[in-house]
mmCIF file of C-alpha atoms in Angstrom:
data_model
loop_
_atom_site.group_PDB
_atom_site.id
_atom_site.type_symbol
_atom_site.label_atom_id
_atom_site.label_comp_id
_atom_site.label_asym_id
_atom_site.label_seq_id
_atom_site.Cartn_x
_atom_site.Cartn_y
_atom_site.Cartn_z
ATOM 1 C CA UNK A 1 0.000 0.000 0.000
ATOM 2 C CA UNK A 2 1.199 3.499 -0.860
ATOM 3 C CA UNK A 3 1.220 6.136 1.890
ATOM 4 C CA UNK A 4 2.576 9.603 2.637
ATOM 5 C CA UNK A 5 3.928 10.780 5.995
ATOM 6 C CA UNK A 6 2.845 14.277 7.094
ATOM 7 C CA UNK A 7 4.626 16.059 9.977
ATOM 8 C CA UNK A 8 7.083 13.218 9.366
ATOM 9 C CA UNK A 9 9.786 14.274 11.839
ATOM 10 C CA UNK A 10 12.783 11.965 11.568
ATOM 11 C CA UNK A 11 10.655 9.036 10.347
ATOM 12 C CA UNK A 12 9.630 6.901 13.318
ATOM 13 C CA UNK A 13 6.181 6.214 11.870
ATOM 14 C CA UNK A 14 7.536 5.481 8.403
ATOM 15 C CA UNK A 15 10.157 3.103 9.789
ATOM 16 C CA UNK A 16 7.455 1.017 11.463
ATOM 17 C CA UNK A 17 5.210 0.994 8.395
ATOM 18 C CA UNK A 18 8.071 -0.057 6.142
ATOM 19 C CA UNK A 19 8.512 -3.137 8.318
ATOM 20 C CA UNK A 20 5.124 -4.259 6.976
ATOM 21 C CA UNK A 21 5.966 -3.399 3.367
ATOM 22 C CA UNK A 22 4.037 -0.154 3.085
ATOM 23 C CA UNK A 23 5.610 2.074 0.449
ATOM 24 C CA UNK A 24 6.098 5.668 1.598
ATOM 25 C CA UNK A 25 5.985 7.825 -1.538
ATOM 26 C CA UNK A 26 6.405 11.164 0.215
ATOM 27 C CA UNK A 27 7.553 12.805 3.445
ATOM 28 C CA UNK A 28 6.674 16.345 4.525
ATOM 29 C CA UNK A 29 8.206 18.271 7.423
ATOM 30 C CA UNK A 30 9.257 21.868 7.976
ATOM 31 C CA UNK A 31 12.552 21.111 9.779
ATOM 32 C CA UNK A 32 15.614 20.724 7.553
ATOM 33 C CA UNK A 33 17.289 18.465 10.119
ATOM 34 C CA UNK A 34 14.349 16.079 9.846
ATOM 35 C CA UNK A 35 14.302 16.073 6.043
ATOM 36 C CA UNK A 36 18.076 15.477 5.937
ATOM 37 C CA UNK A 37 17.678 12.548 8.348
ATOM 38 C CA UNK A 38 14.781 11.146 6.297
ATOM 39 C CA UNK A 39 16.823 11.326 3.098
ATOM 40 C CA UNK A 40 19.769 9.485 4.672
ATOM 41 C CA UNK A 41 17.586 6.647 5.960
ATOM 42 C CA UNK A 42 14.941 6.368 3.241
ATOM 43 C CA UNK A 43 16.561 8.014 0.226
ATOM 44 C CA UNK A 44 17.364 4.724 -1.494
ATOM 45 C CA UNK A 45 13.821 4.799 -2.850
ATOM 46 C CA UNK A 46 14.474 7.234 -5.710
ATOM 47 C CA UNK A 47 10.742 7.587 -6.366
ATOM 48 C CA UNK A 48 10.029 9.016 -2.905
ATOM 49 C CA UNK A 49 9.672 12.779 -2.494
ATOM 50 C CA UNK A 50 11.082 14.728 0.465
ATOM 51 C CA UNK A 51 9.363 18.085 0.996
ATOM 52 C CA UNK A 52 10.389 20.884 3.373
ATOM 53 C CA UNK A 53 7.243 22.898 3.981
ATOM 54 C CA UNK A 54 5.016 24.335 6.690
ATOM 55 C CA UNK A 55 1.851 22.314 6.141
ATOM 56 C CA UNK A 56 -0.347 25.256 7.054
ATOM 57 C CA UNK A 57 0.411 26.741 3.653
ATOM 58 C CA UNK A 58 0.262 23.660 1.423
ATOM 59 C CA UNK A 59 -2.869 24.743 -0.430
ATOM 60 C CA UNK A 60 -2.859 28.526 -0.202
ATOM 61 C CA UNK A 61 0.672 29.582 -1.100
ATOM 62 C CA UNK A 62 2.182 30.583 -4.426
ATOM 63 C CA UNK A 63 5.371 28.810 -3.290
ATOM 64 C CA UNK A 64 3.660 25.490 -2.732
ATOM 65 C CA UNK A 65 6.480 22.958 -2.538
ATOM 66 C CA UNK A 66 3.984 20.174 -1.872
ATOM 67 C CA UNK A 67 2.223 20.489 -5.241
ATOM 68 C CA UNK A 68 4.490 17.881 -6.812
ATOM 69 C CA UNK A 69 3.688 15.409 -4.024
ATOM 70 C CA UNK A 70 -0.026 16.198 -4.218
ATOM 71 C CA UNK A 71 -0.092 15.505 -7.953
ATOM 72 C CA UNK A 72 2.102 12.431 -7.520
ATOM 73 C CA UNK A 73 -0.280 11.058 -4.874
ATOM 74 C CA UNK A 74 -3.354 11.644 -7.026
ATOM 75 C CA UNK A 75 -1.721 9.962 -10.029
ATOM 76 C CA UNK A 76 -0.578 6.907 -8.030
ATOM 77 C CA UNK A 77 -3.833 6.028 -6.223
ATOM 78 C CA UNK A 78 -2.666 6.853 -2.701
ATOM 79 C CA UNK A 79 -3.887 4.356 -0.087
ATOM 80 C CA UNK A 80 -3.219 6.198 3.151
ATOM 81 C CA UNK A 81 -1.883 9.182 5.082
ATOM 82 C CA UNK A 82 -0.001 8.806 8.352
ATOM 83 C CA UNK A 83 1.337 11.439 10.730
ATOM 84 C CA UNK A 84 0.647 13.616 13.714
ATOM 85 C CA UNK A 85 0.953 17.392 14.144
ATOM 86 C CA UNK A 86 3.489 18.682 16.720
ATOM 87 C CA UNK A 87 2.046 17.896 20.131
ATOM 88 C CA UNK A 88 3.557 20.492 22.482
ATOM 89 C CA UNK A 89 0.387 22.607 22.572
ATOM 90 C CA UNK A 90 -1.701 19.609 23.684
ATOM 91 C CA UNK A 91 0.749 18.202 26.227
ATOM 92 C CA UNK A 92 -0.179 18.681 29.870
ATOM 93 C CA UNK A 93 3.457 19.457 30.719
ATOM 94 C CA UNK A 94 3.514 22.168 28.048
ATOM 95 C CA UNK A 95 0.354 23.752 29.398
ATOM 96 C CA UNK A 96 1.789 23.747 32.940
ATOM 97 C CA UNK A 97 4.979 25.528 31.837
ATOM 98 C CA UNK A 98 3.346 28.096 29.547
ATOM 99 C CA UNK A 99 1.836 31.208 31.274
ATOM 100 C CA UNK A 100 -0.899 31.289 28.626
ATOM 101 C CA UNK A 101 -1.637 27.551 28.982
ATOM 102 C CA UNK A 102 -0.754 27.177 25.263
ATOM 103 C CA UNK A 103 -4.126 28.712 24.322
ATOM 104 C CA UNK A 104 -2.593 30.990 21.695
ATOM 105 C CA UNK A 105 -0.217 28.407 20.251
ATOM 106 C CA UNK A 106 -0.850 27.971 16.509
ATOM 107 C CA UNK A 107 -0.094 24.256 16.852
ATOM 108 C CA UNK A 108 -3.483 23.772 18.509
ATOM 109 C CA UNK A 109 -5.058 23.844 15.056
ATOM 110 C CA UNK A 110 -2.493 22.102 12.859
ATOM 111 C CA UNK A 111 -4.954 19.207 12.652
ATOM 112 C CA UNK A 112 -6.868 21.394 10.185
ATOM 113 C CA UNK A 113 -3.952 21.142 7.736
ATOM 114 C CA UNK A 114 -3.949 17.364 8.128
ATOM 115 C CA UNK A 115 -7.704 17.276 7.429
ATOM 116 C CA UNK A 116 -7.243 19.415 4.329
ATOM 117 C CA UNK A 117 -4.701 16.961 2.907
ATOM 118 C CA UNK A 118 -7.156 14.134 3.559
ATOM 119 C CA UNK A 119 -9.971 15.969 1.821
ATOM 120 C CA UNK A 120 -7.848 16.853 -1.198
ATOM 121 C CA UNK A 121 -6.268 13.417 -1.706
ATOM 122 C CA UNK A 122 -9.082 11.134 -0.460
ATOM 123 C CA UNK A 123 -6.951 8.117 0.607
ATOM 124 C CA UNK A 124 -8.716 4.992 1.817
ATOM 125 C CA UNK A 125 -7.443 5.344 5.394
ATOM 126 C CA UNK A 126 -5.415 7.541 7.712
ATOM 127 C CA UNK A 127 -3.519 7.264 11.004
ATOM 128 C CA UNK A 128 -3.336 10.363 13.220
ATOM 129 C CA UNK A 129 -1.049 10.232 16.273
ATOM 130 C CA UNK A 130 -0.815 12.673 19.177
ATOM 131 C CA UNK A 131 -0.276 13.020 22.925
ATOM 132 C CA UNK A 132 -2.867 11.848 25.442
ATOM 133 C CA UNK A 133 -3.226 15.466 26.620
ATOM 134 C CA UNK A 134 -5.108 16.124 23.399
ATOM 135 C CA UNK A 135 -8.198 14.598 25.034
ATOM 136 C CA UNK A 136 -8.351 17.366 27.645
ATOM 137 C CA UNK A 137 -7.098 20.352 25.607
ATOM 138 C CA UNK A 138 -9.506 23.322 25.320
ATOM 139 C CA UNK A 139 -7.445 26.182 23.844
ATOM 140 C CA UNK A 140 -10.335 28.341 22.645
ATOM 141 C CA UNK A 141 -13.300 26.995 24.620
ATOM 142 C CA UNK A 142 -14.607 23.849 22.901
ATOM 143 C CA UNK A 143 -12.586 20.675 23.538
ATOM 144 C CA UNK A 144 -10.097 19.966 20.750
ATOM 145 C CA UNK A 145 -11.430 16.418 20.408
ATOM 146 C CA UNK A 146 -14.857 17.794 19.468
ATOM 147 C CA UNK A 147 -13.326 19.959 16.747
ATOM 148 C CA UNK A 148 -11.144 17.124 15.470
ATOM 149 C CA UNK A 149 -14.027 14.640 15.435
ATOM 150 C CA UNK A 150 -16.310 17.082 13.637
ATOM 151 C CA UNK A 151 -13.619 17.840 11.033
ATOM 152 C CA UNK A 152 -13.066 14.177 10.130
ATOM 153 C CA UNK A 153 -16.794 13.501 9.994
ATOM 154 C CA UNK A 154 -17.452 16.487 7.741
ATOM 155 C CA UNK A 155 -15.163 15.028 5.063
ATOM 156 C CA UNK A 156 -16.792 11.588 5.374
ATOM 157 C CA UNK A 157 -14.170 9.611 7.284
ATOM 158 C CA UNK A 158 -15.291 7.041 9.818
ATOM 159 C CA UNK A 159 -13.406 7.322 13.120
ATOM 160 C CA UNK A 160 -13.789 5.935 16.664
ATOM 161 C CA UNK A 161 -15.116 7.887 19.598
ATOM 162 C CA UNK A 162 -12.239 10.061 20.794
ATOM 163 C CA UNK A 163 -11.776 9.016 24.402
ATOM 164 C CA UNK A 164 -9.369 7.094 26.647
ATOM 165 C CA UNK A 165 -10.075 3.885 24.687
ATOM 166 C CA UNK A 166 -7.860 5.115 21.843
ATOM 167 C CA UNK A 167 -4.903 5.900 24.129
ATOM 168 C CA UNK A 168 -2.118 3.320 23.850
ATOM 169 C CA UNK A 169 1.020 2.995 25.974
ATOM 170 C CA UNK A 170 4.293 2.011 24.303
ATOM 171 C CA UNK A 171 5.161 -0.088 27.368
ATOM 172 C CA UNK A 172 2.053 -2.242 26.893
ATOM 173 C CA UNK A 173 3.118 -2.850 23.302
ATOM 174 C CA UNK A 174 6.445 -4.273 24.448
ATOM 175 C CA UNK A 175 8.470 -1.070 24.741
ATOM 176 C CA UNK A 176 10.814 -0.001 27.531
ATOM 177 C CA UNK A 177 9.268 3.451 27.998
ATOM 178 C CA UNK A 178 6.006 4.730 29.485
ATOM 179 C CA UNK A 179 4.692 6.732 26.546
ATOM 180 C CA UNK A 180 0.944 7.173 26.071
ATOM 181 C CA UNK A 181 -0.365 8.287 22.702
ATOM 182 C CA UNK A 182 -3.742 8.927 21.099
ATOM 183 C CA UNK A 183 -4.063 6.844 17.934
ATOM 184 C CA UNK A 184 -6.907 7.826 15.591
ATOM 185 C CA UNK A 185 -7.547 5.437 12.717
ATOM 186 C CA UNK A 186 -9.996 6.552 10.049
ATOM 187 C CA UNK A 187 -11.528 4.954 6.950
ATOM 188 C CA UNK A 188 -13.093 6.670 3.932
ATOM 189 C CA UNK A 189 -16.858 6.099 4.068
ATOM 190 C CA UNK A 190 -17.155 6.490 0.308
ATOM 191 C CA UNK A 191 -14.672 3.681 -0.362
ATOM 192 C CA UNK A 192 -16.038 1.043 2.047
ATOM 193 C CA UNK A 193 -19.545 0.128 3.123
ATOM 194 C CA UNK A 194 -18.048 -1.654 6.151
ATOM 195 C CA UNK A 195 -16.009 1.377 7.257
ATOM 196 C CA UNK A 196 -17.171 1.156 10.887
ATOM 197 C CA UNK A 197 -16.208 -2.521 11.096
ATOM 198 C CA UNK A 198 -12.754 -1.773 9.673
ATOM 199 C CA UNK A 199 -12.159 0.919 12.298
ATOM 200 C CA UNK A 200 -13.248 -1.493 15.015
ATOM 201 C CA UNK A 201 -10.962 -4.211 13.622
ATOM 202 C CA UNK A 202 -7.980 -1.853 13.689
ATOM 203 C CA UNK A 203 -8.225 -1.306 17.435
ATOM 204 C CA UNK A 204 -8.856 -4.994 18.085
ATOM 205 C CA UNK A 205 -5.721 -5.850 16.104
ATOM 206 C CA UNK A 206 -3.707 -3.253 18.011
ATOM 207 C CA UNK A 207 -4.838 -4.608 21.384
ATOM 208 C CA UNK A 208 -3.986 -8.170 20.315
ATOM 209 C CA UNK A 209 -0.340 -7.092 20.161
ATOM 210 C CA UNK A 210 -0.082 -6.176 23.837
ATOM 211 C CA UNK A 211 2.976 -7.842 25.348
ATOM 212 C CA UNK A 212 5.242 -7.762 28.395
ATOM 213 C CA UNK A 213 7.110 -4.447 28.609
ATOM 214 C CA UNK A 214 10.891 -4.285 28.414
ATOM 215 C CA UNK A 215 12.976 -2.537 31.084
ATOM 216 C CA UNK A 216 15.573 0.217 30.995
ATOM 217 C CA UNK A 217 18.209 -2.491 31.465
ATOM 218 C CA UNK A 218 16.857 -4.408 28.462
ATOM 219 C CA UNK A 219 17.212 -1.277 26.354
ATOM 220 C CA UNK A 220 20.546 0.201 27.425
ATOM 221 C CA UNK A 221 22.180 -2.210 29.880
ATOM 222 C CA UNK A 222 24.684 -3.504 27.322
ATOM 223 C CA UNK A 223 26.043 -0.092 26.316
ATOM 224 C CA UNK A 224 29.580 0.997 27.117
ATOM 225 C CA UNK A 225 30.076 2.751 30.452
ATOM 226 C CA UNK A 226 30.925 6.450 30.179
ATOM 227 C CA UNK A 227 32.908 7.432 33.265
ATOM 228 C CA UNK A 228 33.722 10.964 34.500
ATOM 229 C CA UNK A 229 37.153 12.192 33.452
ATOM 230 C CA UNK A 230 39.658 12.690 36.262
ATOM 231 C CA UNK A 231 40.178 16.206 34.946
ATOM 232 C CA UNK A 232 37.296 17.709 32.977
ATOM 233 C CA UNK A 233 38.213 19.184 29.618
ATOM 234 C CA UNK A 234 36.785 22.349 28.098
ATOM 235 C CA UNK A 235 34.046 20.473 26.222
ATOM 236 C CA UNK A 236 33.997 17.059 27.907
ATOM 237 C CA UNK A 237 33.255 15.854 31.423
ATOM 238 C CA UNK A 238 33.156 12.110 30.567
ATOM 239 C CA UNK A 239 34.883 9.708 28.256
ATOM 240 C CA UNK A 240 33.015 8.955 24.997
ATOM 241 C CA UNK A 241 32.422 5.783 23.055
ATOM 242 C CA UNK A 242 34.971 5.205 20.310
ATOM 243 C CA UNK A 243 32.517 3.125 18.295
ATOM 244 C CA UNK A 244 29.281 5.115 18.517
ATOM 245 C CA UNK A 245 29.108 8.856 17.857
ATOM 246 C CA UNK A 246 25.679 9.044 19.522
ATOM 247 C CA UNK A 247 26.933 7.503 22.749
ATOM 248 C CA UNK A 248 28.572 10.560 24.206
ATOM 249 C CA UNK A 249 27.708 12.640 27.245
ATOM 250 C CA UNK A 250 26.786 16.295 27.169
ATOM 251 C CA UNK A 251 29.105 18.381 29.343
ATOM 252 C CA UNK A 252 28.164 18.262 33.041
ATOM 253 C CA UNK A 253 29.577 20.575 35.673
ATOM 254 C CA UNK A 254 30.870 19.212 39.006
ATOM 255 C CA UNK A 255 27.769 20.304 40.914
ATOM 256 C CA UNK A 256 25.382 18.391 38.622
ATOM 257 C CA UNK A 257 27.625 15.314 38.579
ATOM 258 C CA UNK A 258 27.634 15.331 42.381
ATOM 259 C CA UNK A 259 23.825 15.489 42.425
ATOM 260 C CA UNK A 260 23.489 12.708 39.829
ATOM 261 C CA UNK A 261 25.779 10.438 41.850
ATOM 262 C CA UNK A 262 23.998 11.245 45.114
ATOM 263 C CA UNK A 263 20.546 10.466 43.700
ATOM 264 C CA UNK A 264 21.612 7.290 41.887
ATOM 265 C CA UNK A 265 23.342 5.976 45.029
ATOM 266 C CA UNK A 266 20.343 6.894 47.178
ATOM 267 C CA UNK A 267 18.031 4.940 44.867
ATOM 268 C CA UNK A 268 20.021 1.763 45.563
ATOM 269 C CA UNK A 269 19.297 1.914 49.298
ATOM 270 C CA UNK A 270 16.493 -0.049 50.949
ATOM 271 C CA UNK A 271 14.931 3.179 52.191
ATOM 272 C CA UNK A 272 15.913 5.944 49.767
ATOM 273 C CA UNK A 273 15.877 9.436 51.216
ATOM 274 C CA UNK A 274 14.977 11.183 47.956
ATOM 275 C CA UNK A 275 12.031 9.141 46.727
ATOM 276 C CA UNK A 276 9.310 11.828 46.860
ATOM 277 C CA UNK A 277 8.731 14.972 44.838
ATOM 278 C CA UNK A 278 8.931 17.098 47.987
ATOM 279 C CA UNK A 279 12.297 15.640 49.067
ATOM 280 C CA UNK A 280 13.809 16.181 45.608
ATOM 281 C CA UNK A 281 12.506 19.760 45.429
ATOM 282 C CA UNK A 282 14.083 20.409 48.834
ATOM 283 C CA UNK A 283 17.370 18.912 47.659
ATOM 284 C CA UNK A 284 17.300 21.121 44.570
ATOM 285 C CA UNK A 285 16.806 24.232 46.713
ATOM 286 C CA UNK A 286 19.580 23.217 49.083
ATOM 287 C CA UNK A 287 22.205 22.395 46.456
ATOM 288 C CA UNK A 288 21.299 24.857 43.705
ATOM 289 C CA UNK A 289 20.100 27.767 45.796
ATOM 290 C CA UNK A 290 16.840 28.252 43.906
ATOM 291 C CA UNK A 291 13.265 27.073 44.345
ATOM 292 C CA UNK A 292 11.469 25.042 41.699
ATOM 293 C CA UNK A 293 7.750 24.415 41.237
ATOM 294 C CA UNK A 294 8.425 21.283 39.211
ATOM 295 C CA UNK A 295 10.187 18.027 39.921
ATOM 296 C CA UNK A 296 13.665 18.700 38.478
ATOM 297 C CA UNK A 297 15.419 15.341 38.927
ATOM 298 C CA UNK A 298 14.602 11.750 38.099
ATOM 299 C CA UNK A 299 16.859 8.681 38.053
ATOM 300 C CA UNK A 300 15.913 5.898 35.635
ATOM 301 C CA UNK A 301 15.226 2.519 37.251
ATOM 302 C CA UNK A 302 17.054 -0.476 35.787
ATOM 303 C CA UNK A 303 14.178 -2.894 36.362
ATOM 304 C CA UNK A 304 11.342 -0.595 35.296
ATOM 305 C CA UNK A 305 10.303 1.309 32.201
ATOM 306 C CA UNK A 306 11.762 4.727 31.461
ATOM 307 C CA UNK A 307 9.752 7.852 31.977
ATOM 308 C CA UNK A 308 8.729 9.598 28.757
ATOM 309 C CA UNK A 309 11.570 10.595 26.424
ATOM 310 C CA UNK A 310 10.783 14.236 25.519
ATOM 311 C CA UNK A 311 12.176 16.751 23.050
ATOM 312 C CA UNK A 312 13.137 18.779 26.154
ATOM 313 C CA UNK A 313 16.233 16.576 26.392
ATOM 314 C CA UNK A 314 17.933 18.988 24.012
ATOM 315 C CA UNK A 315 17.986 21.508 26.897
ATOM 316 C CA UNK A 316 19.038 19.235 29.755
ATOM 317 C CA UNK A 317 18.806 15.655 30.993
ATOM 318 C CA UNK A 318 17.983 16.293 34.635
ATOM 319 C CA UNK A 319 14.922 14.051 34.542
ATOM 320 C CA UNK A 320 16.784 11.270 32.743
ATOM 321 C CA UNK A 321 19.710 10.449 35.036
ATOM 322 C CA UNK A 322 21.580 7.227 34.326
ATOM 323 C CA UNK A 323 20.955 4.652 37.099
ATOM 324 C CA UNK A 324 24.632 3.710 37.485
ATOM 325 C CA UNK A 325 26.116 6.001 40.209
ATOM 326 C CA UNK A 326 29.649 5.506 38.899
ATOM 327 C CA UNK A 327 28.724 7.239 35.641
ATOM 328 C CA UNK A 328 27.202 10.374 37.266
ATOM 329 C CA UNK A 329 25.474 11.640 34.132
ATOM 330 C CA UNK A 330 22.290 12.061 32.125
ATOM 331 C CA UNK A 331 21.477 9.742 29.244
ATOM 332 C CA UNK A 332 23.159 9.967 25.852
ATOM 333 C CA UNK A 333 21.565 10.324 22.416
ATOM 334 C CA UNK A 334 22.061 6.593 21.849
ATOM 335 C CA UNK A 335 20.318 5.733 25.086
ATOM 336 C CA UNK A 336 17.413 8.050 24.256
ATOM 337 C CA UNK A 337 17.144 6.448 20.813
ATOM 338 C CA UNK A 338 17.219 2.937 22.325
ATOM 339 C CA UNK A 339 14.465 3.865 24.807
ATOM 340 C CA UNK A 340 12.444 5.090 21.819
ATOM 341 C CA UNK A 341 13.140 1.728 20.118
ATOM 342 C CA UNK A 342 15.144 3.156 17.220
ATOM 343 C CA UNK A 343 17.564 0.543 15.860
ATOM 344 C CA UNK A 344 21.270 1.338 16.147
ATOM 345 C CA UNK A 345 21.650 1.407 12.362
ATOM 346 C CA UNK A 346 19.204 4.330 12.042
ATOM 347 C CA UNK A 347 21.239 7.430 11.202
ATOM 348 C CA UNK A 348 20.449 10.780 12.839
ATOM 349 C CA UNK A 349 21.739 13.879 11.092
ATOM 350 C CA UNK A 350 22.835 17.290 12.523
ATOM 351 C CA UNK A 351 23.770 18.509 16.022
ATOM 352 C CA UNK A 352 23.240 16.982 19.454
ATOM 353 C CA UNK A 353 20.372 19.412 20.116
ATOM 354 C CA UNK A 354 18.713 18.537 16.793
ATOM 355 C CA UNK A 355 19.074 14.819 17.461
ATOM 356 C CA UNK A 356 17.607 14.968 20.978
ATOM 357 C CA UNK A 357 14.669 16.967 19.582
ATOM 358 C CA UNK A 358 14.067 14.507 16.756
ATOM 359 C CA UNK A 359 14.197 11.513 19.070
ATOM 360 C CA UNK A 360 11.855 13.088 21.632
ATOM 361 C CA UNK A 361 9.343 14.251 19.013
ATOM 362 C CA UNK A 362 9.301 10.959 17.116
ATOM 363 C CA UNK A 363 6.726 8.208 17.128
ATOM 364 C CA UNK A 364 8.460 5.119 18.475
ATOM 365 C CA UNK A 365 9.185 2.791 15.525
ATOM 366 C CA UNK A 366 8.009 -0.113 17.685
ATOM 367 C CA UNK A 367 4.601 1.504 18.239
ATOM 368 C CA UNK A 368 4.503 2.401 14.535
ATOM 369 C CA UNK A 369 5.193 -1.222 13.618
ATOM 370 C CA UNK A 370 2.273 -2.383 15.775
ATOM 371 C CA UNK A 371 0.015 0.278 14.238
ATOM 372 C CA UNK A 372 1.052 -0.753 10.718
ATOM 373 C CA UNK A 373 0.212 -4.389 11.470
ATOM 374 C CA UNK A 374 -3.258 -3.351 12.659
ATOM 375 C CA UNK A 375 -3.794 -1.200 9.558
ATOM 376 C CA UNK A 376 -2.673 -3.998 7.240
ATOM 377 C CA UNK A 377 -5.133 -6.457 8.774
ATOM 378 C CA UNK A 378 -7.978 -3.957 8.907
ATOM 379 C CA UNK A 379 -7.583 -2.931 5.263
ATOM 380 C CA UNK A 380 -7.444 -6.445 3.776
#
C-alpha cells in the first residue's frame, strides 16, 4: 500500500510501516534536520519525495512545494496518510509551563492542515497520532477532540469515539518506555460500506499485540560505560564511546555530577531518602540555591520502564539520570534512541540538540510497527 507521511519528523512512523511493506511515496516536514535525516535513511527509494514545507500553507501559497507530491499522490492512487501534528500545545506538561496555557499556540489547530490533505487526496485510510493530553485540551473553549471529530466527519471519514479507549502505551506494546499516545484510525466512508467494522478491527488488532514491557536495562544495559574524566576538559566531562558517535555525554559541571551520583546511590538503598517529589525539590533548593515548582530530577530505574523521552532533552537531561552512580550523568543520544526503540543502524543527522529533539518528538518505531500491522489487517 502506498502512503505519505505528514509532519514526518525523523521518520519513526515510516520506519514502522516499512517493516510491513508499506511504500512511503512522500515525506513532509518543515525542519531541515528532519528532512536530511529522512533522506539518509529512506533516500534509497528514488521515487520518494522529500518536501520541506510548513503544512499550514500547502494549499494557499504561491510557493507550494507540496504540489508535486499532491499531484504524484493523485496519479498513483494513494492508499493512506499517516502522521501527527506537533504535540507540544496539547501536552499537559507544556500547558503547565506556559503562562498562557498554550491557548494561543498555533499548533493547537495544525490538525486542520492534516484534514485538508485528507480531503484533497481522499486516501482509503489515515492514522493520526498525538499526545494523550489532546483529550483534555480546550485552547479556545470547545474541547479539541470535538473539533477534530467534527472535522473528520465532515469530510466523510469514519473514526472511533475520541476518548481514553484510543490511548495506547508504548510499554504495553512491548516497549521499555512509558509513553501514552492517542491513535486515531480513520476509513473513507465512500470507499467502504463496512467502514465502521474496519475501524473497530484496527483497534482490536492493536490490542492483540499487547505484550510484556521491556525494562531500561533491556534497552541500554549492554552499552559501554561512560565514566567521568579525572580532569574535565573544556568540552567534555566524561569519556566517549569510540565506536558510537551518539553515545557521548553532554558536558556536566561538578555540581550536577555530584547530584546525579547522590541520587543514583540513594536509589540503591532499601529506604531511599529522595524518593518523593517534595524531598527532591528540597534537595534542589539546598544544592542549587533556587526554588522550583516542578520536579527537576529523576533517576531511571534499571528494572522498570523509562519515563517519557521528551524533546526537552535537548535543553538538559535532569529528569533522565543514568541509574549507574559511577557514571554520574544524564542519558546519551544513543540511550534516548534505544528507549524510543530506534535501531542502532538508524542514522540521525545534525547537532546533538537537533538529534535529541528529533528523538523526543518521534513516534516510536516499535509503536509504529504495531500500528502498521493493525492497519494492514484492517484494510485487507
